[in-house]
Coordinates of C-alpha atoms (C1' of nucleotides) in Angstrom, one line a residue:
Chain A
X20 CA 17.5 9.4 -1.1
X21 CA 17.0 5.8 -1.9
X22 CA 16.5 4.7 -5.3
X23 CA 18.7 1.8 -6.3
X24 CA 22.0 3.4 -6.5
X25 CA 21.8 4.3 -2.7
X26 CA 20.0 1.1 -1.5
X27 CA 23.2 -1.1 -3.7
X28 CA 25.1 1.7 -1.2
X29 CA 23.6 0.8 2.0
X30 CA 23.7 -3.1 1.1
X31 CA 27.6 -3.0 0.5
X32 CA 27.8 -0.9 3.6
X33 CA 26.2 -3.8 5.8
X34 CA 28.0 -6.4 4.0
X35 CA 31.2 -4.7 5.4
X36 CA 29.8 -4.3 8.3
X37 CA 27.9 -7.2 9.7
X38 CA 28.2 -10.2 7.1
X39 CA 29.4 -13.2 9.6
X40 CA 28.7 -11.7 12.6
X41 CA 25.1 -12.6 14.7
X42 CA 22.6 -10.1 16.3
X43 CA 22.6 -9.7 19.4
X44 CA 19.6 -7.6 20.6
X45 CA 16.8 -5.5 18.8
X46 CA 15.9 -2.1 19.5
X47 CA 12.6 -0.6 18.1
X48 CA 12.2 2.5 18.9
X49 CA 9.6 3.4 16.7
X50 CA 7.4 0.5 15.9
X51 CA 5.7 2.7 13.0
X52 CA 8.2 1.5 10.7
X53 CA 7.7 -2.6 11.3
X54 CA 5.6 -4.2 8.6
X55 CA 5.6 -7.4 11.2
X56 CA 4.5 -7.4 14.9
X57 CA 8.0 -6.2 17.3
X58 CA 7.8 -9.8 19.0
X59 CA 8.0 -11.9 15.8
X60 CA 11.2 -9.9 14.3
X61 CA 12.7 -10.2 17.5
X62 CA 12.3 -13.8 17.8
X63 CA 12.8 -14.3 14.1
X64 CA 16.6 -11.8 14.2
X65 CA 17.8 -12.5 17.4
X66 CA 20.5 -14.8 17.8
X67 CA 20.6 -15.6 14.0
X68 CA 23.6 -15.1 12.3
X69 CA 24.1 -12.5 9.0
X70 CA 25.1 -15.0 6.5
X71 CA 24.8 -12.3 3.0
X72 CA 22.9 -9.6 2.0
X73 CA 21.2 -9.1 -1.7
X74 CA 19.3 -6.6 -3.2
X75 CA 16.0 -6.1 -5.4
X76 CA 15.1 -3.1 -7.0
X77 CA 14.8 -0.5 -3.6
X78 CA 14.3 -3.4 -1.3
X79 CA 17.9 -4.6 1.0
X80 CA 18.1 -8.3 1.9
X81 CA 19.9 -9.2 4.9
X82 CA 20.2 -13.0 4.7
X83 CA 20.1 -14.7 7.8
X84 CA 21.4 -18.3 8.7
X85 CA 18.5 -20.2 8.7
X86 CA 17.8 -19.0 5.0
X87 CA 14.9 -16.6 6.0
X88 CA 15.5 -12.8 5.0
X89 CA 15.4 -9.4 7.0
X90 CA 14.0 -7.3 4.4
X91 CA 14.5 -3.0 4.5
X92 CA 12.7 -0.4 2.3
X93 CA 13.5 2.9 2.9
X94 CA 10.9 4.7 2.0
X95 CA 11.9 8.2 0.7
X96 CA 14.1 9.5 3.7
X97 CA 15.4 6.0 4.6
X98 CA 19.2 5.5 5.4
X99 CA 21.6 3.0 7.2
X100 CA 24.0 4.1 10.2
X101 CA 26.3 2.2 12.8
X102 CA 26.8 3.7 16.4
X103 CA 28.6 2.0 18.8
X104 CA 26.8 3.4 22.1
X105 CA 23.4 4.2 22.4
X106 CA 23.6 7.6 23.1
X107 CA 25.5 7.6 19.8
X108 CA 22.6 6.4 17.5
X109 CA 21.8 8.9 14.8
X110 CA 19.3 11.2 14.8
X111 CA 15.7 9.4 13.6
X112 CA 17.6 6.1 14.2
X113 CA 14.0 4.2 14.5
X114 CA 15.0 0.8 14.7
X115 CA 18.7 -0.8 15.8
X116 CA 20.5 -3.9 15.7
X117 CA 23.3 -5.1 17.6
X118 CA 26.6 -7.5 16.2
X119 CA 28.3 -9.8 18.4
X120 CA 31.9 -9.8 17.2
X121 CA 32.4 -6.1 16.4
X122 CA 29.3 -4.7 19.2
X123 CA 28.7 -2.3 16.6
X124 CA 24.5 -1.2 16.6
X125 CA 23.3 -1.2 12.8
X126 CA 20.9 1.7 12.5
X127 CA 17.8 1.7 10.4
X128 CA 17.0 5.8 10.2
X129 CA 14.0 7.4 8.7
X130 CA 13.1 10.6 9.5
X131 CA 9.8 10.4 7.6
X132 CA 8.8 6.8 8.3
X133 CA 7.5 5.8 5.1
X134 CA 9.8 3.0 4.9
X135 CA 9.2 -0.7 6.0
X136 CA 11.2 -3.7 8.0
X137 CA 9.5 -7.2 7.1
X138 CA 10.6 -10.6 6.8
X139 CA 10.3 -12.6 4.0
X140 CA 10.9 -16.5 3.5
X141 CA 12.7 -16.0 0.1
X142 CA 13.2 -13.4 -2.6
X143 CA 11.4 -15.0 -4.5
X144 CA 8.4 -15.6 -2.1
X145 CA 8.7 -11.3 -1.7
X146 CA 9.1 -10.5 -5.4
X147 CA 5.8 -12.3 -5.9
X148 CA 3.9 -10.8 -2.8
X149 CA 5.5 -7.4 -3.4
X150 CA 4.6 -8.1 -7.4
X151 CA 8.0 -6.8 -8.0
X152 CA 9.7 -6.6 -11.5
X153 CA 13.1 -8.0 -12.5
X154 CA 16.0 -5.4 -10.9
X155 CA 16.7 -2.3 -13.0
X156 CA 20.2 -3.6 -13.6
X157 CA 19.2 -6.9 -14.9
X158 CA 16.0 -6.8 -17.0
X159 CA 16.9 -7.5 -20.9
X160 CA 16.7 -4.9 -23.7
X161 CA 14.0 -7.1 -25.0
X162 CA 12.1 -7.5 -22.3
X163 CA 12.2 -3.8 -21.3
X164 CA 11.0 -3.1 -25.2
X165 CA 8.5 -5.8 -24.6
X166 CA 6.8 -4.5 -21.3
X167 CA 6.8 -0.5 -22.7
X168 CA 5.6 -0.9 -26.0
X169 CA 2.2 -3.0 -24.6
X170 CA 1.0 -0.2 -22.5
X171 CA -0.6 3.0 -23.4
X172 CA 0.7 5.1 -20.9
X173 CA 3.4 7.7 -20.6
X174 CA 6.8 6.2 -20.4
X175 CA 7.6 8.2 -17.0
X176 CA 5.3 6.2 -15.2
X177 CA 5.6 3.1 -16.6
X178 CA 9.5 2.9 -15.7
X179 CA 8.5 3.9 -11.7
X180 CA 6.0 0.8 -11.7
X181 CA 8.0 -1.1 -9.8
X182 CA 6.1 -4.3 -11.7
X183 CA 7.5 -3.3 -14.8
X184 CA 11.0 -3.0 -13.2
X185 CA 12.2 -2.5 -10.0
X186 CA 14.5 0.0 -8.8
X187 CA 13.8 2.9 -10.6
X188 CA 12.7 6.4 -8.9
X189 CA 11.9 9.5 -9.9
X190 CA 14.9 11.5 -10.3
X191 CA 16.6 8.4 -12.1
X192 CA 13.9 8.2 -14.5
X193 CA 14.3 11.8 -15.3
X194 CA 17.6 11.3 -15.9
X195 CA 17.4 8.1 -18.0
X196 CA 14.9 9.7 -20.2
X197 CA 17.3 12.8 -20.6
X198 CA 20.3 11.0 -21.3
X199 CA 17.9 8.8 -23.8
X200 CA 16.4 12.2 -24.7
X201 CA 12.9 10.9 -24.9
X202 CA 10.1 12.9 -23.5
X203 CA 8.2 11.8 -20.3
X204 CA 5.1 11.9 -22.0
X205 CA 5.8 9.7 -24.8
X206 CA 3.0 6.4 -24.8
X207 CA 4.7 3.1 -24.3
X208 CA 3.5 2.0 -27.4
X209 CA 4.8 4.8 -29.6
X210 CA 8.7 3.5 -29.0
X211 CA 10.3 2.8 -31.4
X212 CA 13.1 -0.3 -30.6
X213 CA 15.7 2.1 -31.0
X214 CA 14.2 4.3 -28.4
X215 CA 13.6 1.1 -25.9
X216 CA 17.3 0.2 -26.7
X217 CA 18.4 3.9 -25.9
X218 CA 16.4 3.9 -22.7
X219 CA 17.9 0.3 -21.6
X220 CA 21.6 2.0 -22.4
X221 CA 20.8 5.3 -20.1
X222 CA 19.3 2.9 -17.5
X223 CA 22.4 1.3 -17.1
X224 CA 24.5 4.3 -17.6
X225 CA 22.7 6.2 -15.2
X226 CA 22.3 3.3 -12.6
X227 CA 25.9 2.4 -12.8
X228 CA 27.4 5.8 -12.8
X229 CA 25.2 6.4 -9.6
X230 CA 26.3 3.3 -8.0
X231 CA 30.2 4.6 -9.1
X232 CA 29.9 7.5 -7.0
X233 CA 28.0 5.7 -4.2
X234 CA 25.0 8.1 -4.8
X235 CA 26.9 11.5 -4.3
X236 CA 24.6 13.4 -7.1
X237 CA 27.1 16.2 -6.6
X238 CA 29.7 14.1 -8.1
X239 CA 27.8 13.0 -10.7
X240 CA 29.5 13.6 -14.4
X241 CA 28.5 17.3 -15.6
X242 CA 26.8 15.7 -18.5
X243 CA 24.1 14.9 -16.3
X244 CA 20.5 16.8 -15.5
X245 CA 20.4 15.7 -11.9
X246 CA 22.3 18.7 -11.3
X247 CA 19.4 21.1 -12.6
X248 CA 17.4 19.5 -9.8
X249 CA 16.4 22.5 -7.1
X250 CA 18.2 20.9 -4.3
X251 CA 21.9 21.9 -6.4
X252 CA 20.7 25.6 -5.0
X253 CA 22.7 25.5 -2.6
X254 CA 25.8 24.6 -4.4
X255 CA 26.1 27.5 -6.4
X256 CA 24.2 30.3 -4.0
X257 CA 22.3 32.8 -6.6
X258 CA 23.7 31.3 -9.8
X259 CA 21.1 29.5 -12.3
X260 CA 23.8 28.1 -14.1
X261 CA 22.6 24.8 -13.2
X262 CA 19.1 25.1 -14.3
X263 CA 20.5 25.3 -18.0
X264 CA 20.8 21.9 -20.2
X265 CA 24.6 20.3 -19.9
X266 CA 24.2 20.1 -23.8
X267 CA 22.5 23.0 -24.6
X268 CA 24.1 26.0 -22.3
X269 CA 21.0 28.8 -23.6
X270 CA 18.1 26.1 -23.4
X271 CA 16.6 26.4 -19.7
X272 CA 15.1 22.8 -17.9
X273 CA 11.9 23.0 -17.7
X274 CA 9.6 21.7 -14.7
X275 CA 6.4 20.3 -14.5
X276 CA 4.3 17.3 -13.5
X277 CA 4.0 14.3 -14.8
X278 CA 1.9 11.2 -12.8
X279 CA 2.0 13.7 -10.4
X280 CA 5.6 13.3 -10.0
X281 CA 7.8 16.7 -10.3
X282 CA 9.6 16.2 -13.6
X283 CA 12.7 18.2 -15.1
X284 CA 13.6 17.8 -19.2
X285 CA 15.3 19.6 -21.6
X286 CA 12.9 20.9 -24.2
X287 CA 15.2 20.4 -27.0
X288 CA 16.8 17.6 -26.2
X289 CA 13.3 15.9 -25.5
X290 CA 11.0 16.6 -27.8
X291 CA 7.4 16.6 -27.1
X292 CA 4.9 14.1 -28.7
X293 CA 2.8 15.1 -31.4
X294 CA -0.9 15.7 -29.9
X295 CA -3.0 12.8 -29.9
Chain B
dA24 C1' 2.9 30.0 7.1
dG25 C1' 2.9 27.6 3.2
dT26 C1' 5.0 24.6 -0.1
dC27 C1' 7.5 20.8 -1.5
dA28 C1' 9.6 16.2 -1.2
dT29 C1' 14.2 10.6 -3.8
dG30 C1' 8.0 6.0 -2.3
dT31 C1' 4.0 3.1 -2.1
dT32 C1' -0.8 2.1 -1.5
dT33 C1' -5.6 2.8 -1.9
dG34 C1' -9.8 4.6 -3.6
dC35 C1' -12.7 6.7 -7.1
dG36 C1' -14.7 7.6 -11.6
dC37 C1' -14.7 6.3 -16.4
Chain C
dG17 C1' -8.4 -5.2 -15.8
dG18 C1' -6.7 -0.6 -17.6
dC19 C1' -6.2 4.1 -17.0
dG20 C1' -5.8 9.0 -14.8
dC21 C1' -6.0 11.4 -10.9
dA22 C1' -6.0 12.5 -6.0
dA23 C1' -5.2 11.5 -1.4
dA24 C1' -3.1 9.5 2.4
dC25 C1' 0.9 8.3 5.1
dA26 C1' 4.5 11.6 8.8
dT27 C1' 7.9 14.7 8.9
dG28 C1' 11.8 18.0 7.8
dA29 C1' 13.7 21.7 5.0
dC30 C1' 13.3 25.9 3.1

DNA sequence: AGTCATGTTTGCGC
DNA sequence: GGCGCAAACATGAC
C-alpha cells in the first residue's frame, strides 16, 4: 500500500492520535524491521514527547521534543494501527509504542518486513543520507522538466527514483503517465515541455485525488486506470469491464514490464515511441 | 505448487 | 558515473 498518498494517510492518522502526548514504553517484537540497534531507539523514544509529525516522499516523520526524528518507511506492506491492549495489537504488529495521556499503543505493522524504523537528526540530515528528491507534491514544473529531460532513460523509471523525486510508486506512476497519456517507455530526453508540464499536472492530480480519498483506490474517480489493476478482480467477480480504458470503452489495458516493474497503459491513449 | 506483489539496495557487465 | 538487468530481502494472497 504505501506510496505517498497512504504514508500523508498514516501521518494525519498519528498526528490525531499522538501529537502532544509522550511514549511511554517500546515494544519490538520483531527487531527485523529496526534500521538502529533496539537499545538506542528505546533510549532515544522513551520518555520523549511527540511534538509534530512531517512527511517526505514515502518516509513519516514523527518529531520528537528534543528536535530529533523517529523516522517510518513502510516498505511495500507497511501500515499504522492503534490497540489499546496488547492482546489487541494487530495482526504483524512488529513494533509498538505506547502514549501517556490517551494509553493508546501505536502500531507499526508489516507483514512482509521490508520496511524500516531509524532515527534521524533532521530532515534534512535524512534527505541527504537517504539521497532523497524534493516530495512529489512540491517539486516545480521546471525542475521536474529539468531533471527528465537530462537523462536517457525511460520516463517510468526515472519518476520511481526516489532522487529524482520522492514519493512516487509504481501504480501512481502508471497512473500519472495515463492521465498525462505518455508512454512508459518514452526517454527523458524526448519530452517535450508540454509533456513535462502534463506529467507535473497528473502528478498532482493523481497525488491529490489519492490523498482525497485517503488511499481508497476503490473510490478513486472512474476516470482513472488504477481500477484496471488485477487486484479490482474481486470487485466485479468474472466481469473484465475493468480491464478496458475509462476513455476508450473497446480498447483493452495492456500489461507488461517495464524496469522490471509490472506496468498497465492504454495503447491508444499512450502511444508508443518511435523505435530508436 | 507456482506466481505475483504498492519498495529499496546491491551487484554485475558494458 | 550512467545504464539495463537481475537478484535479494520475507511473506501473504490467490
Amino acid at each position: 500500500m504505501p506510496e505517498l498518498p497512504e504514508v500523508e494517510t498514516y501521518r494525519r492518522f498519528i498526528n490525531e492520535v499522538a501529537v502532544g502526548q509522550t511514549i511511554t514504553s517500546l515494544d519490538v517484537r520483531d527487531a527485523h524491521v529496526l534500521a538502529v540497534p533496539e537499545d538506542e531507539l528505546r533510549a532515544a523514544v522513551v520518555g520523549r514527547t511527540i511534538a509534530g509529525t512531517g512527511r517526505l516522499g514515502k518516509n513519516c516523520f514523527l518529531e520528537l521534543d528534543n528536535g530529533r526524528l523517529l523516522v517510518l518507511h513502510f516498505g511495500m506492506t507497511g501500515d499504522i494501527g492503534a490497540f489499546r491492549d496488547a492482546p489487541d495489537a494487530p495482526r504483524f504488529t512488529r513494533v509498538a509504542w505506547q502514549l501517556s495521556d490517551s494509553g493508546l499503543n501505536l502500531a507499526f505493522i508489516d507483514p512482509r518486513k521490508f520496511g524500516r524504523i531509524r532515527l534521524a537528526d533532521s530532515v534534512e540530515a535524512y534527505q541527504k543520507a537517504k539521497k532523497l528528491g524534493p516530495d512529489a507534491l512540491q517539486i516545480s514544473a521546471a525542475e521536474l522538466h529539468q531533471k527528465l529531460t537530462r537523462r536517457r532513460v525511460f520516463v517510468k523509471p526515472l519518476l520511481l527514483d526516489q532522487s529524482l523525486t520522492a514519493g512516487l510508486g509504481n501504480w501512481i506512476v502508471d497512473e500519472v503517465l495515463f492521465q498525462a497519456k505518455i508512454h512508459p517507455e518514452r526517454l527523458g530526453n524526448s519530452l517535450t515541455e508540454k509533456e513535462t508540464n502534463a506529467l507535473h499536472e497528473a502528478i498532482q492530480l493523481v497525488l491529490k485525488t489519492a490523498i482525497q480519498h485517503e488511499a481508497h483506490y476503490r473510490h478513486f474517480p472512474a476516470s482513472f486506470l488504477i481500477h484496471a489493476r488485477e487486484w479490482d478482480d474481486s470487485a466485479t467477480p468474472g466481469s473484465d469491464a475493468h480491464t478496458y480504458c475509462p476513455r476508450h470503452p473497446k480498447t483493452k489495458i495492456e500489461k507488461f514490464y517495464v524496469g522490471g516493474r509490472a506496468t498497465y497503459i492504454c495503447p491508444r491513449c499512450q502511444p508508443a515511441p518511435a523505435a530508436a
